[in-house]
């Protein structure tokens, strides 16, 4: 049973790390979308 707890804890850490990375990426994309000085080409390159 303790093995399951360790796996759950690791899964939770992995999930939290992924969520943090996605939040950072969304923040960058949002800033790019609302910054008028960013060209369409640069926006495409950053988002895609």
PDB file of C-alpha atoms in Angstrom:
ATOM      1  CA  UNK A   1       0.000   0.000   0.000  1.00  0.00           C
ATOM      2  CA  UNK A   2       2.760   2.565   0.698  1.00  0.00           C
ATOM      3  CA  UNK A   3       3.914   2.180  -2.919  1.00  0.00           C
ATOM      4  CA  UNK A   4       0.559   3.530  -4.096  1.00  0.00           C
ATOM      5  CA  UNK A   5       0.953   6.563  -1.864  1.00  0.00           C
ATOM      6  CA  UNK A   6       4.391   7.249  -3.365  1.00  0.00           C
ATOM      7  CA  UNK A   7       3.037   6.938  -6.880  1.00  0.00           C
ATOM      8  CA  UNK A   8       0.144   9.249  -6.077  1.00  0.00           C
ATOM      9  CA  UNK A   9       2.513  11.798  -4.597  1.00  0.00           C
ATOM     10  CA  UNK A  10       4.782  11.632  -7.659  1.00  0.00           C
ATOM     11  CA  UNK A  11       1.790  11.896  -9.988  1.00  0.00           C
ATOM     12  CA  UNK A  12       0.593  14.917  -8.047  1.00  0.00           C
ATOM     13  CA  UNK A  13       4.007  16.602  -8.331  1.00  0.00           C
ATOM     14  CA  UNK A  14       4.092  15.853 -12.054  1.00  0.00           C
ATOM     15  CA  UNK A  15       0.603  17.303 -12.476  1.00  0.00           C
ATOM     16  CA  UNK A  16       1.538  20.427 -10.544  1.00  0.00           C
ATOM     17  CA  UNK A  17       4.664  20.874 -12.659  1.00  0.00           C
ATOM     18  CA  UNK A  18       2.659  20.498 -15.876  1.00  0.00           C
ATOM     19  CA  UNK A  19       0.012  22.950 -14.672  1.00  0.00           C
ATOM     20  CA  UNK A  20       2.703  25.481 -13.796  1.00  0.00           C
ATOM     21  CA  UNK A  21       4.307  25.131 -17.241  1.00  0.00           C
ATOM     22  CA  UNK A  22       0.949  25.548 -18.981  1.00  0.00           C
ATOM     23  CA  UNK A  23       0.154  28.634 -16.896  1.00  0.00           C
ATOM     24  CA  UNK A  24       3.491  30.168 -17.882  1.00  0.00           C
ATOM     25  CA  UNK A  25       2.902  29.446 -21.574  1.00  0.00           C
ATOM     26  CA  UNK A  26      -0.613  30.910 -21.410  1.00  0.00           C
ATOM     27  CA  UNK A  27       0.744  34.024 -19.722  1.00  0.00           C
ATOM     28  CA  UNK A  28       3.327  34.502 -22.485  1.00  0.00           C
ATOM     29  CA  UNK A  29       0.751  33.974 -25.236  1.00  0.00           C
ATOM     30  CA  UNK A  30      -1.672  36.393 -23.567  1.00  0.00           C
ATOM     31  CA  UNK A  31       1.016  39.083 -23.322  1.00  0.00           C
ATOM     32  CA  UNK A  32       1.934  38.577 -26.976  1.00  0.00           C
ATOM     33  CA  UNK A  33      -1.695  38.813 -28.080  1.00  0.00           C
ATOM     34  CA  UNK A  34      -2.238  42.092 -26.225  1.00  0.00           C
ATOM     35  CA  UNK A  35       1.053  43.707 -27.231  1.00  0.00           C
ATOM     36  CA  UNK A  36       0.480  45.692 -30.394  1.00  0.00           C
ATOM     37  CA  UNK A  37       4.191  45.911 -31.219  1.00  0.00           C
ATOM     38  CA  UNK A  38       4.417  42.156 -31.860  1.00  0.00           C
ATOM     39  CA  UNK A  39       4.227  41.288 -35.547  1.00  0.00           C
ATOM     40  CA  UNK A  40       1.948  38.560 -36.835  1.00  0.00           C
ATOM     41  CA  UNK A  41       4.956  36.512 -37.902  1.00  0.00           C
ATOM     42  CA  UNK A  42       6.505  36.695 -34.428  1.00  0.00           C
ATOM     43  CA  UNK A  43       3.168  35.831 -32.834  1.00  0.00           C
ATOM     44  CA  UNK A  44       2.745  32.800 -35.100  1.00  0.00           C
ATOM     45  CA  UNK A  45       6.282  31.646 -34.378  1.00  0.00           C
ATOM     46  CA  UNK A  46       5.759  31.966 -30.620  1.00  0.00           C
ATOM     47  CA  UNK A  47       2.327  30.362 -30.476  1.00  0.00           C
ATOM     48  CA  UNK A  48       2.626  27.640 -33.080  1.00  0.00           C
TER      49      UNK A  48
END
